[in-house]
CSV table of N, CA and C in Angstrom, one decimal:
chain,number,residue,atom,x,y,z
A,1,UNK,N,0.9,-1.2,0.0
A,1,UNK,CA,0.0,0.0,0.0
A,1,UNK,C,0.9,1.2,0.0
A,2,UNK,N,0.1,2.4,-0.9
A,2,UNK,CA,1.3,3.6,-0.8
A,2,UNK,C,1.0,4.1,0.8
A,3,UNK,N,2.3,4.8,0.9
A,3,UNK,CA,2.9,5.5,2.3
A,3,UNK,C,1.7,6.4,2.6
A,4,UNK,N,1.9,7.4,1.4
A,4,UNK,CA,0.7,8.4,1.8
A,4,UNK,C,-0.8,7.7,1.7
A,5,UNK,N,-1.2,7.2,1.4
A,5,UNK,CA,-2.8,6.5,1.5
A,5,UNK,C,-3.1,5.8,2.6
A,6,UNK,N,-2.2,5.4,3.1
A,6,UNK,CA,-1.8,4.2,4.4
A,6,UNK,C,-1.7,5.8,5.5
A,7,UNK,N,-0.8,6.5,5.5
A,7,UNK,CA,-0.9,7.3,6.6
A,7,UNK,C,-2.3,8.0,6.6
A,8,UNK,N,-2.6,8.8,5.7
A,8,UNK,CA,-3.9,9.8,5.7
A,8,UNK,C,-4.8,9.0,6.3
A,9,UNK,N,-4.9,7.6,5.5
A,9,UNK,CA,-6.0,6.8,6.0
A,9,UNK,C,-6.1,6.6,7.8
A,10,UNK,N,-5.0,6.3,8.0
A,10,UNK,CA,-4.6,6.2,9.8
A,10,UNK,C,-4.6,7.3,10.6
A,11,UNK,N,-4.1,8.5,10.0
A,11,UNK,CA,-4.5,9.6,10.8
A,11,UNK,C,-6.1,10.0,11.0
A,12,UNK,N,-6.9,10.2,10.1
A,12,UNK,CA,-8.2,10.2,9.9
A,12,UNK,C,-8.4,9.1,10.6
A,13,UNK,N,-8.5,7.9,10.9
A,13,UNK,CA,-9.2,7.4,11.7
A,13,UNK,C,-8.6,7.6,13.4
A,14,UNK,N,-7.6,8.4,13.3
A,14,UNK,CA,-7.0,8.1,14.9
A,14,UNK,C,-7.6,9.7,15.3
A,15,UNK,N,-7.8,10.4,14.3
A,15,UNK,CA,-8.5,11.5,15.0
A,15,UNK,C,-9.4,12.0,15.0
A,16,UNK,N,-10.0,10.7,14.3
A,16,UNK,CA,-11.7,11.6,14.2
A,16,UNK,C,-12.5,10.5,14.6
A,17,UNK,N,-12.1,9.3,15.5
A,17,UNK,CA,-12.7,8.2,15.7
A,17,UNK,C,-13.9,7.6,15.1
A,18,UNK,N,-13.6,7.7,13.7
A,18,UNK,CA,-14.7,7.1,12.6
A,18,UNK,C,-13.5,5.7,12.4
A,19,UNK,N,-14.7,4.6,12.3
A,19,UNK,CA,-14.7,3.0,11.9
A,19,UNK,C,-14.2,3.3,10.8
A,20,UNK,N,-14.2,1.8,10.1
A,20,UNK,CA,-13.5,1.7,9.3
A,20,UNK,C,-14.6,2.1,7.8
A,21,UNK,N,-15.5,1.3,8.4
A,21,UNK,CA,-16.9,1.5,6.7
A,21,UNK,C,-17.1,3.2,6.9
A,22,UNK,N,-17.0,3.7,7.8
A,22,UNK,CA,-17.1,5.0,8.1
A,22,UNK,C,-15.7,6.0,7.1
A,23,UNK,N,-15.0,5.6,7.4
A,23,UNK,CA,-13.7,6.0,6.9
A,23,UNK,C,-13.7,6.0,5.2
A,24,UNK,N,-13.6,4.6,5.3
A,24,UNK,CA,-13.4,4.0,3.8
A,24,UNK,C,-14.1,4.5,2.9
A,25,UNK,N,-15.6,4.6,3.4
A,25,UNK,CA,-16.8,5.0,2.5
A,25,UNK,C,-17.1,6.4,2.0
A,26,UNK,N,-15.9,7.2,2.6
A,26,UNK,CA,-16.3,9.1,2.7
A,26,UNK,C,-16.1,9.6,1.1
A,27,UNK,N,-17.0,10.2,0.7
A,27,UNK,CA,-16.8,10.9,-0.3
A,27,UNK,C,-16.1,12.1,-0.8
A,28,UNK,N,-15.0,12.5,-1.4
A,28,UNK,CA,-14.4,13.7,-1.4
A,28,UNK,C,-15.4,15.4,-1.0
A,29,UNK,N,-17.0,14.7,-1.3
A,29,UNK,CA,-17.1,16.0,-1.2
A,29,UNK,C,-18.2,16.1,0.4
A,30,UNK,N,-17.6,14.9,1.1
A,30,UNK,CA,-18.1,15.1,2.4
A,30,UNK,C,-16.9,15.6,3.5
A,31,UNK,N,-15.9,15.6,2.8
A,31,UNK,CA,-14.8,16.0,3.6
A,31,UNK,C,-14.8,17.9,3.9
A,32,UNK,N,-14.3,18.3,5.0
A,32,UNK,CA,-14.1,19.8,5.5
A,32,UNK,C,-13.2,20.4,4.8
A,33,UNK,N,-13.8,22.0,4.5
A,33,UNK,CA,-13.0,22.8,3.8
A,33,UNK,C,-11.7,22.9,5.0
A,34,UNK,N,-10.6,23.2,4.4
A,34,UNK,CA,-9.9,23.3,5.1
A,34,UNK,C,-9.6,24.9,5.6
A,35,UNK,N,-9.4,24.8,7.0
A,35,UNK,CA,-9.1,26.2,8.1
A,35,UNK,C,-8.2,26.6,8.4
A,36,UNK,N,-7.3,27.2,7.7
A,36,UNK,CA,-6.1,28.2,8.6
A,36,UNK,C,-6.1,27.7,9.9
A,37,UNK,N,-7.1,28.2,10.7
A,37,UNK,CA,-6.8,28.8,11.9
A,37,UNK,C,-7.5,28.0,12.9
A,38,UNK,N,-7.9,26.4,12.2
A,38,UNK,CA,-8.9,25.5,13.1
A,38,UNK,C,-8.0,24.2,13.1
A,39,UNK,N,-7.6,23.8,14.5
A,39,UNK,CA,-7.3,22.5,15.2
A,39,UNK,C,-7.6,21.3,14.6
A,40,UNK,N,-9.6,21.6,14.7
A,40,UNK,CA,-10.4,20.3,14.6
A,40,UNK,C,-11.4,21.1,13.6
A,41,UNK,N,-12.0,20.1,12.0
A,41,UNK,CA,-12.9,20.5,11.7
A,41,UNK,C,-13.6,19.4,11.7
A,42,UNK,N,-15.0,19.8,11.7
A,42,UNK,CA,-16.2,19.4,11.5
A,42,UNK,C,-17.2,18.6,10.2
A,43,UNK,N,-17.2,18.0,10.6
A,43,UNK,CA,-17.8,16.8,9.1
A,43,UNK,C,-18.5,15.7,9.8
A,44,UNK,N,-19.5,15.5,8.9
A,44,UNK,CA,-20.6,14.0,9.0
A,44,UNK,C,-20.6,12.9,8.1
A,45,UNK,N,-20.7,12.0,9.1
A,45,UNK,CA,-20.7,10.6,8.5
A,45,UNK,C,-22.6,10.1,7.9
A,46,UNK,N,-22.3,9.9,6.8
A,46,UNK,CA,-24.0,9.7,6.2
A,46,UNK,C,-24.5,8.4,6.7
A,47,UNK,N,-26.1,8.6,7.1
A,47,UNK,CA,-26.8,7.2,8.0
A,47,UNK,C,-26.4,6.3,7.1
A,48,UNK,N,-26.4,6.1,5.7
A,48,UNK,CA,-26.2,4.4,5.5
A,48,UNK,C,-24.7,3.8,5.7
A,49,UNK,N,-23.8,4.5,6.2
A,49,UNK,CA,-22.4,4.0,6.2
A,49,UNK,C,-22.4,4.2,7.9
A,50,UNK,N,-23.0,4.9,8.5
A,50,UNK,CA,-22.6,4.7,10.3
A,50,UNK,C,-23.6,3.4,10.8
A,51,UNK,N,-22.6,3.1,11.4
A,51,UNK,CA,-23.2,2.7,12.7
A,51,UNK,C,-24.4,2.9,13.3
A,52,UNK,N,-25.5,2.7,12.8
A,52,UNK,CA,-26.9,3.2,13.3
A,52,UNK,C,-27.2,4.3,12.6
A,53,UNK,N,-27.3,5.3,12.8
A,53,UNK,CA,-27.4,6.2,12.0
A,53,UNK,C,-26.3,7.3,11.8
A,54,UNK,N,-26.8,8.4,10.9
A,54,UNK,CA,-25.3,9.1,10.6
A,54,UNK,C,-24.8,10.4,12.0
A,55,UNK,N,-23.9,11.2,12.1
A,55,UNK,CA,-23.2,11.7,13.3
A,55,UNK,C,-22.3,12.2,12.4
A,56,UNK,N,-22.0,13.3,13.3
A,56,UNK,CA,-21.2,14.3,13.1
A,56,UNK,C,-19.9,14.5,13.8
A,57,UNK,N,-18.9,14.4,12.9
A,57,UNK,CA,-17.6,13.8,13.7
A,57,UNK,C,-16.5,15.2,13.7
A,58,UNK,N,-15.4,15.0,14.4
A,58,UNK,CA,-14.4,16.0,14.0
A,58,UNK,C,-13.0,15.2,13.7
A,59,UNK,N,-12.3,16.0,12.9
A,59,UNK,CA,-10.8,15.5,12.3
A,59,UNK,C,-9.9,16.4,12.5
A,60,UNK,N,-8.7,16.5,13.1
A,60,UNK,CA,-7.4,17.2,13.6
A,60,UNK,C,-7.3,17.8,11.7
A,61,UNK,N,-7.2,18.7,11.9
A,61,UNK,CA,-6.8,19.7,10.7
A,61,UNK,C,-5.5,18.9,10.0
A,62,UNK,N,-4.7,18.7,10.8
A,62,UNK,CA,-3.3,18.0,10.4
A,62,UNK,C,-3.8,16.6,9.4
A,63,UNK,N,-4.6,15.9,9.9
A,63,UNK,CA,-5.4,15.0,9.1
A,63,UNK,C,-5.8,15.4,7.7
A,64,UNK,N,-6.8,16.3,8.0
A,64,UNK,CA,-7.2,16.8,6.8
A,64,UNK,C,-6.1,17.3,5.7
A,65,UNK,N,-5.3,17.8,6.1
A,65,UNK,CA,-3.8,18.3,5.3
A,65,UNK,C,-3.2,17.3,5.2
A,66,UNK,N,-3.3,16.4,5.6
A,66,UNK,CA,-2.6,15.1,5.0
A,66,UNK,C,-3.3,14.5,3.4
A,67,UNK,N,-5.1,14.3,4.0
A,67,UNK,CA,-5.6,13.6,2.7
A,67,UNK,C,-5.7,14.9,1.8
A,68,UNK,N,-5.5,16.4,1.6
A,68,UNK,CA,-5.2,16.9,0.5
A,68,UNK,C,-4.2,16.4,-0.1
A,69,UNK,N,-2.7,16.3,0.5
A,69,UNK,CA,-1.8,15.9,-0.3
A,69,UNK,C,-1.7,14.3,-0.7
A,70,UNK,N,-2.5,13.4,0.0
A,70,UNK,CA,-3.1,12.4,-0.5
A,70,UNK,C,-3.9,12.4,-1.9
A,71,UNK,N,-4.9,13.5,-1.9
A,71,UNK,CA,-5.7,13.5,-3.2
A,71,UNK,C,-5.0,14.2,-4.1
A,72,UNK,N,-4.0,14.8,-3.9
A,72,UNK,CA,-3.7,15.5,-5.2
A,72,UNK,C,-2.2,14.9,-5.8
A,73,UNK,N,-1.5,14.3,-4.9
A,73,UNK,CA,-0.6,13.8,-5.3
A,73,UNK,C,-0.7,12.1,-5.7
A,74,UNK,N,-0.6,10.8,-4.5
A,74,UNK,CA,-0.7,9.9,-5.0
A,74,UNK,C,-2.3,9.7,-5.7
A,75,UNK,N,-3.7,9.8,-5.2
A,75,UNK,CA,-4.8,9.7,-5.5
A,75,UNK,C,-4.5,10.1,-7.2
A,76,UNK,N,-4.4,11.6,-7.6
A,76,UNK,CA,-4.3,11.7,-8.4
A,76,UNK,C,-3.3,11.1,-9.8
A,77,UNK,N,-2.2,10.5,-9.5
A,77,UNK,CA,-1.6,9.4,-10.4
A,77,UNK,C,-2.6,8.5,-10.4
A,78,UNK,N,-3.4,7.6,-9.7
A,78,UNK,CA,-4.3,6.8,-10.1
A,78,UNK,C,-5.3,6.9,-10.3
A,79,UNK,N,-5.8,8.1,-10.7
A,79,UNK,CA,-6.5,8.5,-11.6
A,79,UNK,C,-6.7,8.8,-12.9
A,80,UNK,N,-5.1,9.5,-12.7
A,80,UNK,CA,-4.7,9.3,-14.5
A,80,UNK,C,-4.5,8.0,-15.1
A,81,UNK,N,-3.6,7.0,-14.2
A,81,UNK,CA,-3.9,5.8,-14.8
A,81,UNK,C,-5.0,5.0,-15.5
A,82,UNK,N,-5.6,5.2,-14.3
A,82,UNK,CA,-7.1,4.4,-14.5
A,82,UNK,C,-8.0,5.4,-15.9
A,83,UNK,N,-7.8,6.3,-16.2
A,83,UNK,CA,-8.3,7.2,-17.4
A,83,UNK,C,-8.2,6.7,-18.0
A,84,UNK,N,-6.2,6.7,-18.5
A,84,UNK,CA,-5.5,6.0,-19.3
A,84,UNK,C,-5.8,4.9,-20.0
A,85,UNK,N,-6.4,4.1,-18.8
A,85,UNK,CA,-6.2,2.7,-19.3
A,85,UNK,C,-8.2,2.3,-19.7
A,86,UNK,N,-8.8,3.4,-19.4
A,86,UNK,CA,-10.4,3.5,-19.7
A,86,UNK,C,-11.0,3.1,-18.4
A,87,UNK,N,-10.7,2.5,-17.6
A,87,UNK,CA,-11.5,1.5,-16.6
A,87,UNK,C,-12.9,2.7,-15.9
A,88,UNK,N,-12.7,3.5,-16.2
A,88,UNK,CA,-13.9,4.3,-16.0
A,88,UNK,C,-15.6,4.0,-16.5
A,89,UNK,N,-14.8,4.3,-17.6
A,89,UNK,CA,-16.1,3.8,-18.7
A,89,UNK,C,-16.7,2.7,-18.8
A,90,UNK,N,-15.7,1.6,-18.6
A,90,UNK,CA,-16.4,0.3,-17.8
A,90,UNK,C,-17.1,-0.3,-16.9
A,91,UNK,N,-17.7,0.9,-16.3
A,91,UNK,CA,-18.3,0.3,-14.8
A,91,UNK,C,-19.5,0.5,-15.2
A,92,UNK,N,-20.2,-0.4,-15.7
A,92,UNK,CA,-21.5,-0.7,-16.0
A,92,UNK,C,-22.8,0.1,-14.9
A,93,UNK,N,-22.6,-0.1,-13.8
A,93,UNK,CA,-23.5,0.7,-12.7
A,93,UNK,C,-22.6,1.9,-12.1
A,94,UNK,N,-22.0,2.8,-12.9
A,94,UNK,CA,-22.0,4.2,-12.4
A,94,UNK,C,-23.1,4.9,-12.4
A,95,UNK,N,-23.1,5.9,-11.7
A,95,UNK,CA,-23.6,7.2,-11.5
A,95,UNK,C,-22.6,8.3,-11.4
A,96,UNK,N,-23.1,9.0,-12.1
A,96,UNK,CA,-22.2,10.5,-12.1
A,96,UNK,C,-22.7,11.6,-11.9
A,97,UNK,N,-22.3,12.3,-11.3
A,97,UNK,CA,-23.1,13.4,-10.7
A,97,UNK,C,-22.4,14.9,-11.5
A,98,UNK,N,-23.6,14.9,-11.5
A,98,UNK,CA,-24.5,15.6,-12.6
A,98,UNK,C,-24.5,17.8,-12.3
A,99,UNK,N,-24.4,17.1,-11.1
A,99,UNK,CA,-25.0,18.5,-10.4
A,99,UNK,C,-25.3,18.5,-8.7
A,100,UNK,N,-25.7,19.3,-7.8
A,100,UNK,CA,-25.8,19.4,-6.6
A,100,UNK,C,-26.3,20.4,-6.1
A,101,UNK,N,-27.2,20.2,-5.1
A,101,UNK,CA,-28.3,21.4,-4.4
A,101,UNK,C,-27.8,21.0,-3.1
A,102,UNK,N,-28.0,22.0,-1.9
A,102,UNK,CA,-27.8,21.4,-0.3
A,102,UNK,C,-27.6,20.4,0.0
A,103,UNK,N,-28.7,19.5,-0.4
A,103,UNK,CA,-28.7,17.9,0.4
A,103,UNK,C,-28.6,17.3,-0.5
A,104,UNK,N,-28.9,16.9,-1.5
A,104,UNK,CA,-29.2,16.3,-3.1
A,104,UNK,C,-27.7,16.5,-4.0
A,105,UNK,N,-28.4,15.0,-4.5
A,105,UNK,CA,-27.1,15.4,-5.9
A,105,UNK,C,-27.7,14.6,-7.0
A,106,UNK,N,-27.3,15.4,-8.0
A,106,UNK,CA,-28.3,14.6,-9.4
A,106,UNK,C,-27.2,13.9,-10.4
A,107,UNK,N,-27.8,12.7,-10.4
A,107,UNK,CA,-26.9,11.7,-11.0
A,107,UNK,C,-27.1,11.1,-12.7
A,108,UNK,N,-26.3,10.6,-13.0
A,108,UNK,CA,-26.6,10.4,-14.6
A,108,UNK,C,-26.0,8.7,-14.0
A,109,UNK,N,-27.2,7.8,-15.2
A,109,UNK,CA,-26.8,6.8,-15.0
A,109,UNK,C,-26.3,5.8,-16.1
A,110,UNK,N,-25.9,5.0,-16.6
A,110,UNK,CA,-25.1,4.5,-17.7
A,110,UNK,C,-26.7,4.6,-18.8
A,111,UNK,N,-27.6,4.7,-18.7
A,111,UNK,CA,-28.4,5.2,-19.6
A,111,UNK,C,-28.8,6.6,-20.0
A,112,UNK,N,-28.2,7.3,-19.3
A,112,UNK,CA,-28.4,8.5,-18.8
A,112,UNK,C,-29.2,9.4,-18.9
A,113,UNK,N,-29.8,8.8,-18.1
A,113,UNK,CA,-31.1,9.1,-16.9
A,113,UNK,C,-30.5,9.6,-16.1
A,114,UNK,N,-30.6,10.8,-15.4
A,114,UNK,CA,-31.1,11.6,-14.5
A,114,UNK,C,-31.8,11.6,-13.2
A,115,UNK,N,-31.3,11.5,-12.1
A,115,UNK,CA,-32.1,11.5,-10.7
A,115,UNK,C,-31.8,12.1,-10.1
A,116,UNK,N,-32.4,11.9,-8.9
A,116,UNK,CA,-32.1,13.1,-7.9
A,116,UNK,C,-31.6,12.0,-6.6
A,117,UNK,N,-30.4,12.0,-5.9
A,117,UNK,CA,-30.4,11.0,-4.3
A,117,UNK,C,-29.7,11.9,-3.7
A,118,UNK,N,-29.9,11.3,-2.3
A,118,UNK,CA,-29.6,12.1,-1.2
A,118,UNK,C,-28.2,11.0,-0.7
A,119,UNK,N,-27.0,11.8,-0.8
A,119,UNK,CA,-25.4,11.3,-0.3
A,119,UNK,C,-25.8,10.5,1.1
A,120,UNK,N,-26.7,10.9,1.5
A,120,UNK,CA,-26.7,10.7,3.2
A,120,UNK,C,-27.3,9.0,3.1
A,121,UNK,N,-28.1,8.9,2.1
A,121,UNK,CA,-29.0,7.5,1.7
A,121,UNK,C,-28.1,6.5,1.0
A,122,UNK,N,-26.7,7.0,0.4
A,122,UNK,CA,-25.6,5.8,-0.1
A,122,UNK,C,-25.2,5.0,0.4
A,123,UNK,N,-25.4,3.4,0.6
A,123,UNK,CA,-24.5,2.6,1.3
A,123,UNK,C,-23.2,2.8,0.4
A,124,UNK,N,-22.3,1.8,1.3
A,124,UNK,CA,-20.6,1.9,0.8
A,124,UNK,C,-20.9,1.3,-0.1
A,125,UNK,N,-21.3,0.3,-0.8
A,125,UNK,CA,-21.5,-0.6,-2.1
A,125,UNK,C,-22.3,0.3,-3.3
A,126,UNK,N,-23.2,1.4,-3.0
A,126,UNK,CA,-23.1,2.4,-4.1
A,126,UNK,C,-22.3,3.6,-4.1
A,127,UNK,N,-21.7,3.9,-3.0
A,127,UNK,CA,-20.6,5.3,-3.4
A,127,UNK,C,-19.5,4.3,-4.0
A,128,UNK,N,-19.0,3.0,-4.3
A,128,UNK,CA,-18.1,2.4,-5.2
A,128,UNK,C,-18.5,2.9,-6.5
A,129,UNK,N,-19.7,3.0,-6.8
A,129,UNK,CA,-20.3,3.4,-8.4
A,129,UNK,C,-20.1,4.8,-8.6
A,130,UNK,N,-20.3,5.6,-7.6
A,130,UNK,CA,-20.3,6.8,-7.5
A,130,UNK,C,-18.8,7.8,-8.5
A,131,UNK,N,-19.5,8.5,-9.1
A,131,UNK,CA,-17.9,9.5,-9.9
A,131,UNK,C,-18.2,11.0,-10.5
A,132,UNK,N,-17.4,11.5,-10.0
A,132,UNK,CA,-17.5,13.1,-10.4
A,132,UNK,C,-16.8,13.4,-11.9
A,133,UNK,N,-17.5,14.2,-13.0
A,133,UNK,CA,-17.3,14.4,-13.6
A,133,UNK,C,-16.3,16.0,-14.0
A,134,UNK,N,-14.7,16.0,-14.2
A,134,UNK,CA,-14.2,16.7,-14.1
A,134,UNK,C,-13.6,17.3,-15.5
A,135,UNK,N,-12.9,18.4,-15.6
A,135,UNK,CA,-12.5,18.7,-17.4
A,135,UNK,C,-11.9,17.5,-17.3
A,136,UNK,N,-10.8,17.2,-16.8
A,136,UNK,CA,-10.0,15.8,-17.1
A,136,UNK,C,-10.6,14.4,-17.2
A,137,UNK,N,-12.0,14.3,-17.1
A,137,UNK,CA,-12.6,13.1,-17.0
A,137,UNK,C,-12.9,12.8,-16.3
A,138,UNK,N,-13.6,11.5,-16.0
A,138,UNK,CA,-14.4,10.9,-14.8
A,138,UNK,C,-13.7,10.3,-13.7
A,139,UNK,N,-13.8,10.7,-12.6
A,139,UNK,CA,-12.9,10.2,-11.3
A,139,UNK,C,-13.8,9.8,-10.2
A,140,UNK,N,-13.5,8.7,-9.5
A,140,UNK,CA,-14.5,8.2,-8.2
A,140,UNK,C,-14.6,9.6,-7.4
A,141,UNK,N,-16.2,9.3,-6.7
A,141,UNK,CA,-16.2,10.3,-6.0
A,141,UNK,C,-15.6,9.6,-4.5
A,142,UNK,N,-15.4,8.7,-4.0
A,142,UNK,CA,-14.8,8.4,-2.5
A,142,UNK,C,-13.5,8.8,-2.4
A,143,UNK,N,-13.0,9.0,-1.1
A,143,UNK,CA,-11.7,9.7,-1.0
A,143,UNK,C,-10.2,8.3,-1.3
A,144,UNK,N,-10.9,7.5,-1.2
A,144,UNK,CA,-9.9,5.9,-1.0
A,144,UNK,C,-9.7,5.4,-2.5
A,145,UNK,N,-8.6,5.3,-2.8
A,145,UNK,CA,-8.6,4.5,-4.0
A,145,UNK,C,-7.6,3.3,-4.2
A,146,UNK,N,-7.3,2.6,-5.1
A,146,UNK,CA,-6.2,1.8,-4.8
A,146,UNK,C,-5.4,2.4,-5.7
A,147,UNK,N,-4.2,1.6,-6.6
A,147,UNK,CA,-3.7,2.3,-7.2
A,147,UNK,C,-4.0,1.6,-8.8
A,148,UNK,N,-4.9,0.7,-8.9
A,148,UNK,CA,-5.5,0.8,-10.3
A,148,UNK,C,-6.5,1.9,-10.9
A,149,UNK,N,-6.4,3.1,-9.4
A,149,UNK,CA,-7.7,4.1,-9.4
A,149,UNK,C,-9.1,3.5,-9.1
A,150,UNK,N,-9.1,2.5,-8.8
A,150,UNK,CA,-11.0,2.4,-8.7
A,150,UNK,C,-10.8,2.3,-7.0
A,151,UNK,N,-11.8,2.7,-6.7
A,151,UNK,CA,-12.1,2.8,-4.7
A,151,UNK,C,-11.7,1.7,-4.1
A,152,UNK,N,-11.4,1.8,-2.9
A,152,UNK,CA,-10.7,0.7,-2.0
A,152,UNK,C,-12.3,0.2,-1.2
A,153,UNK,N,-12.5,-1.5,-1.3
A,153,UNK,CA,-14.0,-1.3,-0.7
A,153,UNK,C,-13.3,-1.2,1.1
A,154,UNK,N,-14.3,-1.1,1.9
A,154,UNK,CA,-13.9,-0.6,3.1
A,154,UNK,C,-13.4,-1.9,4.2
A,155,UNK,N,-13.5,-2.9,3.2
A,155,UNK,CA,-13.2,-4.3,4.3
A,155,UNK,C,-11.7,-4.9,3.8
A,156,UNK,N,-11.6,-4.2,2.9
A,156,UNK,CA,-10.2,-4.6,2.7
A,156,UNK,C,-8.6,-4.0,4.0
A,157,UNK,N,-9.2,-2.5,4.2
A,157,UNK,CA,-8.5,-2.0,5.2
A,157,UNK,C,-8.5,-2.8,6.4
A,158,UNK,N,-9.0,-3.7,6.4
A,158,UNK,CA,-8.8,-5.0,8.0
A,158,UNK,C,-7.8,-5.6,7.2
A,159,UNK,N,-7.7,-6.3,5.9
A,159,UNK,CA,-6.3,-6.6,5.9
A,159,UNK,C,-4.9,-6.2,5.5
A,160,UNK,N,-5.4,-5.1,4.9
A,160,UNK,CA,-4.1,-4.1,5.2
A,160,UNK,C,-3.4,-3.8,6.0
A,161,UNK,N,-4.3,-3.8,7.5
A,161,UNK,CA,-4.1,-3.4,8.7
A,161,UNK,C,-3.4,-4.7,9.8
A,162,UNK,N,-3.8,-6.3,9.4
A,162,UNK,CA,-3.5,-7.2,9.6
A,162,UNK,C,-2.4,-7.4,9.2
A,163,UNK,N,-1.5,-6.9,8.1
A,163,UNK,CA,-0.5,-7.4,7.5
A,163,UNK,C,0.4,-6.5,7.8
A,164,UNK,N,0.3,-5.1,7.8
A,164,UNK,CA,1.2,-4.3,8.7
A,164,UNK,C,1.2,-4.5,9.8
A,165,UNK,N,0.5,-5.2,10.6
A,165,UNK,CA,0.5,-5.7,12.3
A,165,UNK,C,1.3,-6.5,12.2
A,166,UNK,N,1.3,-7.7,11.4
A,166,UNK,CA,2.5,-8.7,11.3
A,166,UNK,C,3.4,-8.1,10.8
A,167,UNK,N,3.6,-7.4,9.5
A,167,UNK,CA,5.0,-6.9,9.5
A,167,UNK,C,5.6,-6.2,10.9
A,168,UNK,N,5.1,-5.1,11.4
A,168,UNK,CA,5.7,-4.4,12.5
A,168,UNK,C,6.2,-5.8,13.4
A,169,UNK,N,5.0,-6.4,14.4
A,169,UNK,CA,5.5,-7.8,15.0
A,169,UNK,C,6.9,-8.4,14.4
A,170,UNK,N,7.2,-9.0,13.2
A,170,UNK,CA,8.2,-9.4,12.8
A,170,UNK,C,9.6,-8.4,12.4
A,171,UNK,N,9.4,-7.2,12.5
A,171,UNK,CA,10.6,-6.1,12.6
A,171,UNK,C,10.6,-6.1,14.4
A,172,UNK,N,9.4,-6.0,14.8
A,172,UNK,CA,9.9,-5.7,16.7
A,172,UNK,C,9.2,-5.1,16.7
């Protein structure tokens, strides 16, 4: 796993005490603007990815300034890859979002059709489908990706996490 995706990912969870489907599942555009002059910012986790229902969490700024240079640097190589190589256009059940009001976001779907859903109503298994449409082309809307560019599903970080356990164990 890269360095930077592996840290962002761990700081975010060590400072904003969001789970893992919590974590895994966040969409770039549920993440906090970032604050000069704020410690801790403020962000919610949507009811179909929490724990019961959704909640309003906070993240050490330092976190957040990590997954910027997360998304702009490694994120973004695997995004151009994944362009590159088309895998976009292949995902039979996207949705692409289209547009956005407050709470809503209007999506295009491989027929392209037009709706209207509410981010808060996505389980983790439809924000995988999920992708923003940019001048550069189509990129997942979740903050996690792997490095073929398509989203990391959120049960995989248990073994990521198992395997750096045992490596650390076997260094000491």
């Amino acid at each position: 796993i890269d360095y930077d995706l592996g840290m962002a990912f761990a700081n975010l969870l060590w400072t904003s005490g969001l789970r893992l489907r919590e974590a895994g599942s966040l969409l770039v555009l549920e993440l906090p603007d970032v604050d000069g002059a704020a410690q801790y910012l403020r962000s919610r986790v949507a009811d179909d990815v929490a724990k019961g229902r959704g909640r309003d969490f906070w993240m050490a700024a330092t976190a957040r300034h990590e997954l910027e240079a997360y998304i702009v640097s490694t994120r973004a190589a695997a995004v151009a890859k994944a362009r590159s190589k088309g895998r976009y256009e292949n995902v039979q059940s996207r949705l692409v979002i289209v547009g956005q009001d407050r709470a809503n976001l209007r999506v295009r779907d491989a027929r392209n059709t037009v709706t209207t859903v509410n981010p808060n109503h996505l389980g983790w298994r439809d924000r995988l489908n999920l992708f923003s449409e940019t001048e550069a082309g189509l990129e997942p809307a979740m903050v996690f990706l792997a490095g073929s560019g398509m989203p990391i599903e959120y049960e995989t970080w248990e073994t990521i996490f198992t395997t750096a356990n045992a490596r650390c164990a076997k260094l000491g």
